Tab-separated table of N, CA and C in Angstrom:
chain	number	residue	atom	x	y	z
A	349	MET	N	4.672	-6.617	-41.802
A	349	MET	CA	5.866	-6.597	-40.784
A	349	MET	C	6.523	-7.910	-41.140
A	350	ASN	N	8.273	-7.869	-41.558
A	350	ASN	CA	8.942	-8.699	-41.914
A	350	ASN	C	9.072	-9.731	-40.706
A	351	THR	N	9.776	-10.987	-41.056
A	351	THR	CA	9.868	-11.916	-40.012
A	351	THR	C	11.055	-11.035	-39.179
A	352	ASN	N	12.087	-10.406	-39.449
A	352	ASN	CA	12.981	-10.109	-38.592
A	352	ASN	C	12.451	-9.168	-37.637
A	353	ALA	N	11.641	-8.436	-38.048
A	353	ALA	CA	10.997	-7.261	-37.141
A	353	ALA	C	9.871	-8.266	-36.251
A	354	LEU	N	9.366	-8.965	-36.740
A	354	LEU	CA	8.781	-9.695	-35.473
A	354	LEU	C	9.323	-10.458	-34.711
A	355	ILE	N	10.479	-11.013	-35.120
A	355	ILE	CA	11.230	-11.992	-33.997
A	355	ILE	C	11.977	-10.983	-33.165
A	356	ILE	N	12.267	-9.621	-33.492
A	356	ILE	CA	12.734	-8.832	-32.341
A	356	ILE	C	11.719	-8.225	-31.802
A	357	LEU	N	10.452	-7.878	-32.145
A	357	LEU	CA	9.457	-7.536	-31.109
A	357	LEU	C	8.998	-8.595	-30.071
A	358	LEU	N	8.841	-9.962	-30.760
A	358	LEU	CA	8.448	-10.805	-29.597
A	358	LEU	C	9.898	-11.105	-28.569
A	359	PHE	N	10.985	-10.811	-28.961
A	359	PHE	CA	12.140	-11.036	-28.242
A	359	PHE	C	11.813	-9.778	-27.128
A	360	ALA	N	11.813	-8.540	-27.623
A	360	ALA	CA	11.591	-7.620	-26.724
A	360	ALA	C	10.607	-7.657	-25.679
A	361	THR	N	9.365	-7.913	-26.250
A	361	THR	CA	8.367	-8.452	-25.390
A	361	THR	C	8.687	-9.156	-24.106
A	362	PHE	N	9.238	-10.692	-24.689
A	362	PHE	CA	9.621	-11.677	-23.837
A	362	PHE	C	10.653	-10.941	-22.528
A	363	VAL	N	11.870	-10.099	-22.961
A	363	VAL	CA	12.517	-9.588	-22.037
A	363	VAL	C	12.078	-8.815	-21.174
A	364	ALA	N	11.090	-7.994	-21.643
A	364	ALA	CA	10.202	-7.094	-20.741
A	364	ALA	C	9.468	-7.693	-19.774
A	365	THR	N	8.808	-8.527	-20.213
A	365	THR	CA	7.652	-9.390	-19.453
A	365	THR	C	8.886	-10.338	-18.357
A	366	SER	N	9.872	-10.908	-18.758
A	366	SER	CA	10.656	-11.859	-17.976
A	366	SER	C	11.413	-11.244	-16.902
A	367	SER	N	11.865	-9.904	-17.128
A	367	SER	CA	12.566	-9.325	-16.505
A	367	SER	C	12.057	-8.703	-15.062
A	368	ALA	N	10.902	-8.620	-15.074
A	368	ALA	CA	9.991	-7.982	-14.006
A	368	ALA	C	9.752	-9.175	-12.787
A	369	VAL	N	9.476	-8.336	-11.678
A	369	VAL	CA	9.126	-9.343	-10.470
A	369	VAL	C	7.700	-9.915	-10.821
A	370	ASN	N	7.565	-10.859	-10.444
A	370	ASN	CA	6.085	-11.736	-10.732
A	370	ASN	C	5.315	-11.793	-9.456
A	371	ILE	N	4.514	-10.933	-9.363
A	371	ILE	CA	3.655	-11.137	-8.059
A	371	ILE	C	2.231	-11.567	-8.446
A	372	GLN	N	2.042	-12.567	-7.766
A	372	GLN	CA	0.922	-13.535	-8.241
A	372	GLN	C	-0.125	-13.380	-7.167
A	373	ASN	N	-1.399	-13.189	-7.731
A	373	ASN	CA	-2.651	-13.372	-6.672
A	373	ASN	C	-2.906	-14.929	-6.415
A	374	CYS	N	-2.812	-15.266	-5.321
A	374	CYS	CA	-3.160	-16.561	-4.912
A	374	CYS	C	-4.560	-16.612	-4.082
A	375	GLY	N	-5.400	-15.840	-4.403
A	375	GLY	CA	-6.845	-16.148	-4.146
A	375	GLY	C	-7.100	-15.158	-3.059
A	376	GLY	N	-8.425	-15.301	-2.703
A	376	GLY	CA	-9.182	-14.328	-1.894
A	376	GLY	C	-10.256	-13.316	-2.423
A	377	SER	N	-11.152	-13.161	-1.587
A	377	SER	CA	-12.706	-12.575	-1.903
A	377	SER	C	-12.349	-11.000	-2.340
A	378	ALA	N	-11.311	-10.233	-2.052
A	378	ALA	CA	-10.898	-9.266	-2.377
A	378	ALA	C	-10.331	-8.741	-3.849
A	379	SER	N	-10.882	-7.969	-4.324
A	379	SER	CA	-10.067	-7.191	-5.813
A	379	SER	C	-8.817	-6.734	-5.386
A	380	VAL	N	-7.709	-7.155	-6.013
A	380	VAL	CA	-6.526	-6.793	-5.689
A	380	VAL	C	-6.007	-6.189	-6.754
A	381	ASN	N	-5.344	-4.659	-6.820
A	381	ASN	CA	-4.744	-3.974	-7.629
A	381	ASN	C	-3.294	-4.420	-7.924
A	382	LEU	N	-3.161	-5.396	-8.564
A	382	LEU	CA	-1.417	-6.067	-8.559
A	382	LEU	C	-0.845	-5.072	-9.095
A	383	ASN	N	-1.128	-3.796	-10.123
A	383	ASN	CA	-0.004	-3.180	-10.702
A	383	ASN	C	0.276	-2.022	-9.761
A	384	GLY	N	-0.640	-1.913	-8.878
A	384	GLY	CA	-0.438	-0.824	-7.629
A	384	GLY	C	0.223	-1.293	-6.257
A	385	ILE	N	0.871	-2.566	-6.411
A	385	ILE	CA	1.356	-2.982	-5.041
A	385	ILE	C	2.739	-2.356	-5.278
A	386	GLN	N	3.376	-1.852	-3.724
A	386	GLN	CA	4.626	-1.368	-3.715
A	386	GLN	C	5.559	-2.292	-2.446
A	387	ILE	N	6.467	-3.105	-3.123
A	387	ILE	CA	7.270	-3.321	-2.116
A	387	ILE	C	8.766	-3.024	-2.051
A	388	THR	N	9.269	-3.095	-0.886
A	388	THR	CA	10.975	-2.665	-0.870
A	388	THR	C	11.492	-3.627	-1.772
A	389	GLY	N	12.474	-3.190	-2.524
A	389	GLY	CA	13.738	-3.937	-3.404
A	389	GLY	C	12.890	-4.756	-4.584
A	390	CYS	N	11.504	-4.614	-4.751
A	390	CYS	CA	10.963	-4.881	-6.061
A	390	CYS	C	11.246	-3.565	-7.296
A	391	LYS	N	11.741	-4.242	-8.004
A	391	LYS	CA	11.875	-3.292	-9.095
A	391	LYS	C	11.960	-3.784	-10.292
A	392	PRO	N	11.278	-3.183	-11.563
A	392	PRO	CA	11.076	-3.528	-12.850
A	392	PRO	C	11.871	-4.146	-13.677
A	393	ASN	N	13.198	-4.132	-13.048
A	393	ASN	CA	14.371	-4.504	-14.184
A	393	ASN	C	15.070	-6.036	-13.443
A	394	ILE	N	14.513	-6.434	-12.388
A	394	ILE	CA	14.876	-7.576	-11.587
A	394	ILE	C	13.859	-8.529	-11.600
A	395	ARG	N	14.233	-9.838	-11.514
A	395	ARG	CA	13.341	-11.064	-11.412
A	395	ARG	C	12.467	-11.505	-9.674
A	396	ARG	N	13.459	-10.785	-8.969
A	396	ARG	CA	13.126	-11.078	-7.262
A	396	ARG	C	13.404	-9.787	-6.777
A	397	CYS	N	12.408	-9.997	-5.840
A	397	CYS	CA	12.957	-8.565	-4.933
A	397	CYS	C	13.908	-8.776	-3.993
A	398	ILE	N	14.834	-7.891	-3.853
A	398	ILE	CA	15.879	-7.983	-2.715
A	398	ILE	C	15.468	-7.333	-1.223
A	399	PHE	N	15.343	-8.341	-0.685
A	399	PHE	CA	15.248	-8.085	0.919
A	399	PHE	C	16.782	-8.135	1.613
A	400	VAL	N	17.046	-6.996	2.204
A	400	VAL	CA	18.349	-6.897	2.996
A	400	VAL	C	18.252	-7.350	4.155
A	401	ARG	N	18.731	-8.126	4.561
A	401	ARG	CA	18.833	-8.838	6.012
A	401	ARG	C	19.339	-7.595	6.962
A	402	GLY	N	18.819	-7.527	7.939
A	402	GLY	CA	18.871	-6.194	9.137
A	402	GLY	C	18.011	-5.021	9.097
A	403	GLN	N	17.244	-5.227	7.631
A	403	GLN	CA	16.188	-3.800	7.584
A	403	GLN	C	14.942	-4.473	7.238
A	404	ASP	N	13.975	-3.608	7.031
A	404	ASP	CA	12.720	-4.052	7.242
A	404	ASP	C	12.331	-3.713	5.702
A	405	ALA	N	11.189	-4.472	5.488
A	405	ALA	CA	10.892	-4.730	3.886
A	405	ALA	C	9.424	-4.058	3.960
A	406	ASP	N	9.211	-3.030	3.420
A	406	ASP	CA	7.674	-2.320	3.421
A	406	ASP	C	7.034	-2.787	2.179
A	407	MET	N	5.631	-2.504	2.528
A	407	MET	CA	4.623	-2.856	1.389
A	407	MET	C	3.268	-2.480	1.545
A	408	ALA	N	2.988	-1.783	0.393
A	408	ALA	CA	1.592	-1.346	0.024
A	408	ALA	C	0.999	-1.938	-0.802
A	409	LEU	N	-0.295	-2.541	-0.256
A	409	LEU	CA	-1.296	-3.390	-1.030
A	409	LEU	C	-2.475	-2.645	-1.451
A	410	PRO	N	-2.705	-2.224	-2.317
A	410	PRO	CA	-4.083	-1.749	-2.604
A	410	PRO	C	-5.328	-3.035	-3.272
A	411	PHE	N	-6.392	-3.067	-2.579
A	411	PHE	CA	-7.363	-3.771	-2.794
A	411	PHE	C	-8.969	-3.563	-2.497
A	412	THR	N	-9.735	-3.875	-2.755
A	412	THR	CA	-11.191	-3.389	-2.638
A	412	THR	C	-11.941	-4.643	-2.281
A	413	THR	N	-12.804	-4.708	-1.192
A	413	THR	CA	-13.450	-5.678	-0.673
A	413	THR	C	-14.974	-5.647	-1.520
A	414	ASN	N	-15.849	-6.695	-1.271
A	414	ASN	CA	-16.953	-6.667	-1.915
A	414	ASN	C	-17.928	-6.780	-0.467
A	415	VAL	N	-17.531	-7.156	0.753
A	415	VAL	CA	-18.474	-7.053	1.814
A	415	VAL	C	-18.034	-6.115	2.660
A	416	GLN	N	-18.624	-5.763	3.828
A	416	GLN	CA	-17.923	-5.017	4.920
A	416	GLN	C	-17.359	-6.143	5.869
A	417	VAL	N	-15.953	-5.666	6.061
A	417	VAL	CA	-15.094	-6.524	6.980
A	417	VAL	C	-14.718	-5.653	8.136
A	418	THR	N	-15.138	-6.444	9.473
A	418	THR	CA	-14.981	-5.718	10.880
A	418	THR	C	-13.521	-5.877	11.531
A	419	ALA	N	-12.714	-7.113	10.816
A	419	ALA	CA	-11.296	-7.350	11.423
A	419	ALA	C	-10.591	-7.674	10.140
A	420	VAL	N	-9.271	-7.441	10.337
A	420	VAL	CA	-8.059	-8.042	9.206
A	420	VAL	C	-6.896	-8.352	10.000
A	421	THR	N	-6.554	-9.640	9.682
A	421	THR	CA	-5.278	-10.420	10.306
A	421	THR	C	-4.349	-10.618	9.049
A	422	ALA	N	-3.149	-10.106	9.256
A	422	ALA	CA	-2.140	-10.452	8.339
A	422	ALA	C	-1.343	-11.643	8.829
A	423	LYS	N	-0.864	-12.370	7.555
A	423	LYS	CA	-0.092	-13.593	7.823
A	423	LYS	C	0.858	-13.641	6.818
A	424	VAL	N	2.292	-13.809	7.110
A	424	VAL	CA	3.333	-13.750	5.970
A	424	VAL	C	3.827	-15.290	6.446
A	425	THR	N	4.192	-15.951	5.030
A	425	THR	CA	4.700	-16.934	5.294
A	425	THR	C	5.969	-17.166	4.111
A	426	GLY	N	7.083	-17.547	4.301
A	426	GLY	CA	8.065	-17.729	3.328
A	426	GLY	C	8.332	-19.274	2.816
A	427	ILE	N	8.117	-19.399	1.851
A	427	ILE	CA	8.195	-20.810	1.284
A	427	ILE	C	9.760	-21.209	0.602
A	428	VAL	N	10.407	-21.940	1.310
A	428	VAL	CA	11.559	-22.317	0.912
A	428	VAL	C	11.571	-24.003	0.625
A	429	SER	N	11.724	-24.372	-0.723
A	429	SER	CA	11.781	-25.714	-1.135
A	429	SER	C	10.629	-26.290	-0.776
A	430	PHE	N	9.599	-25.678	-1.091
A	430	PHE	CA	7.939	-26.150	-0.900
A	430	PHE	C	7.810	-26.290	0.541
A	431	ILE	N	8.539	-25.516	1.495
A	431	ILE	CA	8.330	-25.985	2.625
A	431	ILE	C	7.805	-24.505	3.370
A	432	PRO	N	6.674	-24.308	3.936
A	432	PRO	CA	6.087	-22.867	4.623
A	432	PRO	C	6.716	-22.599	5.735
A	433	ILE	N	7.113	-21.617	5.907
A	433	ILE	CA	8.066	-21.175	7.501
A	433	ILE	C	7.120	-19.938	7.558
A	434	PRO	N	6.522	-19.726	8.774
A	434	PRO	CA	5.834	-18.658	8.948
A	434	PRO	C	6.733	-17.426	9.570
A	435	PHE	N	6.494	-16.233	8.803
A	435	PHE	CA	7.217	-15.024	9.383
A	435	PHE	C	6.524	-14.301	10.312
A	436	ASN	N	7.383	-13.751	11.722
A	436	ASN	CA	6.252	-12.957	12.437
A	436	ASN	C	6.373	-11.372	12.036
A	437	LEU	N	4.942	-10.999	12.100
A	437	LEU	CA	4.781	-9.624	11.719
A	437	LEU	C	4.987	-8.853	13.212
A	438	PRO	N	5.539	-7.626	13.407
A	438	PRO	CA	5.313	-7.101	14.438
A	438	PRO	C	3.837	-6.511	14.831
A	439	ASN	N	3.372	-6.339	13.974
A	439	ASN	CA	1.822	-5.815	13.887
A	439	ASN	C	0.895	-6.938	12.974
A	440	SER	N	0.330	-8.095	13.287
A	440	SER	CA	-0.519	-8.697	12.547
A	440	SER	C	-2.060	-7.996	12.589
A	441	ASN	N	-2.197	-7.105	13.260
A	441	ASN	CA	-3.584	-6.666	12.986
A	441	ASN	C	-3.626	-5.673	12.379
A	442	GLY	N	-4.263	-5.850	11.206
A	442	GLY	CA	-4.653	-5.254	9.940
A	442	GLY	C	-5.531	-3.965	10.179
A	443	CYS	N	-6.172	-3.840	11.251
A	443	CYS	CA	-6.758	-2.633	11.398
A	443	CYS	C	-6.509	-1.513	12.423
A	444	VAL	N	-5.057	-2.030	13.010
A	444	VAL	CA	-4.159	-0.925	13.574
A	444	VAL	C	-2.747	-0.633	12.873
A	445	ASN	N	-2.602	0.745	12.582
A	445	ASN	CA	-1.378	1.171	12.498
A	445	ASN	C	-0.903	0.329	10.868
A	446	SER	N	-1.904	0.264	9.870
A	446	SER	CA	-1.523	-0.405	8.733
A	446	SER	C	-2.347	0.387	7.431
A	447	GLY	N	-3.006	1.623	7.821
A	447	GLY	CA	-3.424	2.136	6.459
A	447	GLY	C	-5.128	1.965	6.726
A	448	LEU	N	-5.681	0.731	7.357
A	448	LEU	CA	-6.763	0.321	7.262
A	448	LEU	C	-7.644	1.191	8.467
A	449	GLN	N	-8.925	1.299	8.269
A	449	GLN	CA	-10.038	1.926	9.142
A	449	GLN	C	-10.850	0.974	9.054
A	450	CYS	N	-10.888	0.027	10.233
A	450	CYS	CA	-11.988	-1.216	10.221
A	450	CYS	C	-13.159	-0.476	11.060
A	451	PRO	N	-14.667	-0.763	10.605
A	451	PRO	CA	-14.640	-2.035	9.578
A	451	PRO	C	-14.773	-1.161	7.978
A	452	LEU	N	-14.091	-2.046	7.129
A	452	LEU	CA	-13.877	-1.845	5.690
A	452	LEU	C	-15.173	-1.853	5.036
A	453	GLU	N	-15.494	-0.950	4.249
A	453	GLU	CA	-16.685	-0.638	3.693
A	453	GLU	C	-16.533	-1.242	2.283
A	454	PRO	N	-17.685	-2.186	1.894
A	454	PRO	CA	-17.814	-2.695	0.269
A	454	PRO	C	-17.475	-1.626	-0.621
A	455	GLN	N	-16.612	-2.105	-1.624
A	455	GLN	CA	-16.424	-1.190	-2.808
A	455	GLN	C	-15.660	0.057	-2.512
A	456	GLN	N	-15.068	-0.045	-1.437
A	456	GLN	CA	-14.374	1.195	-0.842
A	456	GLN	C	-12.762	0.763	-1.302
A	457	PRO	N	-12.125	1.244	-2.168
A	457	PRO	CA	-10.500	1.241	-2.223
A	457	PRO	C	-9.529	1.172	-1.005
A	458	GLN	N	-8.995	0.183	-0.558
A	458	GLN	CA	-8.013	0.316	0.595
A	458	GLN	C	-7.030	0.002	0.193
A	459	THR	N	-5.843	0.597	1.234
A	459	THR	CA	-4.319	0.068	0.959
A	459	THR	C	-3.771	-0.215	2.259
A	460	TYR	N	-3.484	-1.644	2.335
A	460	TYR	CA	-2.901	-2.140	3.718
A	460	TYR	C	-1.211	-1.817	3.459
A	461	SER	N	-0.874	-1.378	4.465
A	461	SER	CA	0.662	-0.913	4.584
A	461	SER	C	1.354	-1.717	6.067
A	462	ALA	N	2.517	-2.272	5.640
A	462	ALA	CA	3.041	-3.008	6.599
A	462	ALA	C	4.587	-3.027	6.353
A	463	SER	N	5.507	-3.115	7.681
A	463	SER	CA	6.837	-3.532	7.358
A	463	SER	C	6.951	-4.942	7.780
A	464	LEU	N	7.992	-5.661	7.298
A	464	LEU	CA	8.366	-6.962	7.701
A	464	LEU	C	9.942	-6.787	8.104
A	465	PRO	N	10.161	-6.915	9.360
A	465	PRO	CA	11.613	-7.255	9.651
A	465	PRO	C	12.211	-8.269	9.209
A	466	VAL	N	13.254	-8.012	8.395
A	466	VAL	CA	14.270	-9.167	7.708
A	466	VAL	C	15.445	-9.574	8.652
A	467	LEU	N	15.512	-10.282	9.499
A	467	LEU	CA	16.464	-10.490	10.536
A	467	LEU	C	17.540	-10.671	10.078
A	468	LYS	N	18.697	-10.253	10.516
A	468	LYS	CA	20.010	-10.750	10.053
A	468	LYS	C	20.452	-12.044	10.264
A	469	SER	N	19.536	-12.795	10.899
A	469	SER	CA	19.881	-14.363	11.308
A	469	SER	C	19.628	-14.899	9.958
A	470	TYR	N	18.773	-14.421	9.320
A	470	TYR	CA	17.936	-15.413	8.054
A	470	TYR	C	18.997	-15.624	7.155
A	471	PRO	N	19.154	-16.759	6.474
A	471	PRO	CA	20.315	-16.942	5.580
A	471	PRO	C	19.751	-16.329	4.378
A	472	SER	N	20.911	-16.011	3.328
A	472	SER	CA	20.829	-15.380	2.398
A	472	SER	C	20.625	-16.386	0.969
A	473	ILE	N	19.172	-16.669	1.137
A	473	ILE	CA	18.577	-17.448	0.204
A	473	ILE	C	17.386	-17.521	-0.620
A	474	PRO	N	16.915	-17.731	-1.784
A	474	PRO	CA	15.776	-17.450	-2.457
A	474	PRO	C	14.735	-17.665	-1.512
A	475	VAL	N	13.475	-17.209	-1.726
A	475	VAL	CA	12.197	-17.578	-0.979
A	475	VAL	C	11.422	-17.059	-1.716
A	476	LEU	N	10.223	-17.643	-1.292
A	476	LEU	CA	8.824	-17.058	-2.329
A	476	LEU	C	8.018	-17.003	-1.074
A	477	VAL	N	7.535	-15.662	-0.793
A	477	VAL	CA	6.589	-14.908	0.054
A	477	VAL	C	5.433	-14.943	-0.286
A	478	GLN	N	4.675	-15.485	0.889
A	478	GLN	CA	3.026	-15.293	0.671
A	478	GLN	C	2.605	-14.463	1.663
A	479	TRP	N	2.080	-13.425	1.272
A	479	TRP	CA	1.602	-12.496	2.313
A	479	TRP	C	-0.194	-12.453	2.014
A	480	GLU	N	-0.695	-12.625	3.218
A	480	GLU	CA	-2.315	-13.215	3.313
A	480	GLU	C	-3.103	-11.821	4.326
A	481	LEU	N	-4.084	-11.654	3.833
A	481	LEU	CA	-4.863	-10.555	4.903
A	481	LEU	C	-6.159	-11.708	5.045
A	482	LEU	N	-6.415	-11.721	6.065
A	482	LEU	CA	-7.785	-12.585	6.631
A	482	LEU	C	-8.683	-11.732	7.302
A	483	ASP	N	-10.251	-12.069	7.064
A	483	ASP	CA	-11.329	-11.710	7.620
A	483	ASP	C	-11.378	-11.600	9.114
A	484	GLN	N	-12.609	-11.341	9.362
A	484	GLN	CA	-13.054	-11.892	10.894
A	484	GLN	C	-13.287	-13.185	11.139
A	485	ASN	N	-13.585	-13.878	10.174
A	485	ASN	CA	-13.849	-15.050	9.980
A	485	ASN	C	-12.774	-16.215	9.745
A	486	ASN	N	-11.544	-15.462	9.470
A	486	ASN	CA	-10.468	-16.099	9.102
A	486	ASN	C	-10.240	-16.460	7.585
A	487	ASN	N	-11.218	-16.158	6.851
A	487	ASN	CA	-11.294	-16.195	5.472
A	487	ASN	C	-10.593	-15.340	4.686
A	488	LYS	N	-9.722	-15.904	3.435
A	488	LYS	CA	-8.759	-15.023	2.772
A	488	LYS	C	-9.561	-14.116	2.213
A	489	LEU	N	-9.085	-12.503	2.676
A	489	LEU	CA	-9.466	-11.455	1.803
A	489	LEU	C	-8.625	-11.123	0.677
A	490	VAL	N	-7.210	-11.318	0.946
A	490	VAL	CA	-6.329	-11.027	-0.141
A	490	VAL	C	-4.911	-12.077	0.057
A	491	CYS	N	-4.650	-12.561	-0.932
A	491	CYS	CA	-3.180	-13.717	-0.886
A	491	CYS	C	-2.326	-13.184	-1.949
A	492	ILE	N	-1.077	-12.702	-1.842
A	492	ILE	CA	0.012	-12.575	-2.781
A	492	ILE	C	0.840	-13.357	-2.832
A	493	LYS	N	1.860	-13.709	-3.969
A	493	LYS	CA	3.020	-14.475	-3.692
A	493	LYS	C	3.778	-13.666	-4.671
A	494	PHE	N	5.283	-13.589	-4.176
A	494	PHE	CA	6.261	-12.874	-4.978
A	494	PHE	C	7.635	-13.431	-4.214
A	495	PRO	N	8.438	-13.638	-5.334
A	495	PRO	CA	9.775	-14.414	-5.229
A	495	PRO	C	10.806	-13.140	-4.592
A	496	VAL	N	11.488	-13.398	-3.648
A	496	VAL	CA	12.447	-12.562	-2.889
A	496	VAL	C	13.836	-13.430	-2.572
A	497	GLN	N	14.901	-12.454	-2.852
A	497	GLN	CA	16.183	-13.208	-2.396
A	497	GLN	C	16.688	-12.369	-1.197
A	498	LEU	N	16.642	-13.117	-0.067
A	498	LEU	CA	17.526	-12.214	1.206
A	498	LEU	C	19.147	-12.284	1.041
A	499	LYS	N	19.330	-10.954	1.018
A	499	LYS	CA	20.739	-10.869	0.873
A	499	LYS	C	21.280	-10.014	2.183
């Protein structure tokens, strides 16, 4: 491969990887399928998910636990200029109306689903969203972070 072809290939790879929303795993005991996560407003050709004020942001989060889990609590935090701000979920009980049936059995794929109201009163700013699922002992099962632009 000649030098020009290599430079074009590297540039194309950089553009492809830098133009997608970066969903990060921020810890937890469960295995998360990052490629299977679906979030409203997150598209492969943008760097931040777009959450429209006055509308709900929906998410589907596939994961697998290693142990039996009897309770799941969801916690969402917006991080603005390194300051964590809690978001209120209409339903923080992950075992009710979220696609999960507790107890969760080990090694069985699960998909947590939720809607986050994006209030009109929120300012139009960039925010880093941290979404956690906690088990019955308040330990992290799942934690993901992703950049959002509120519009």
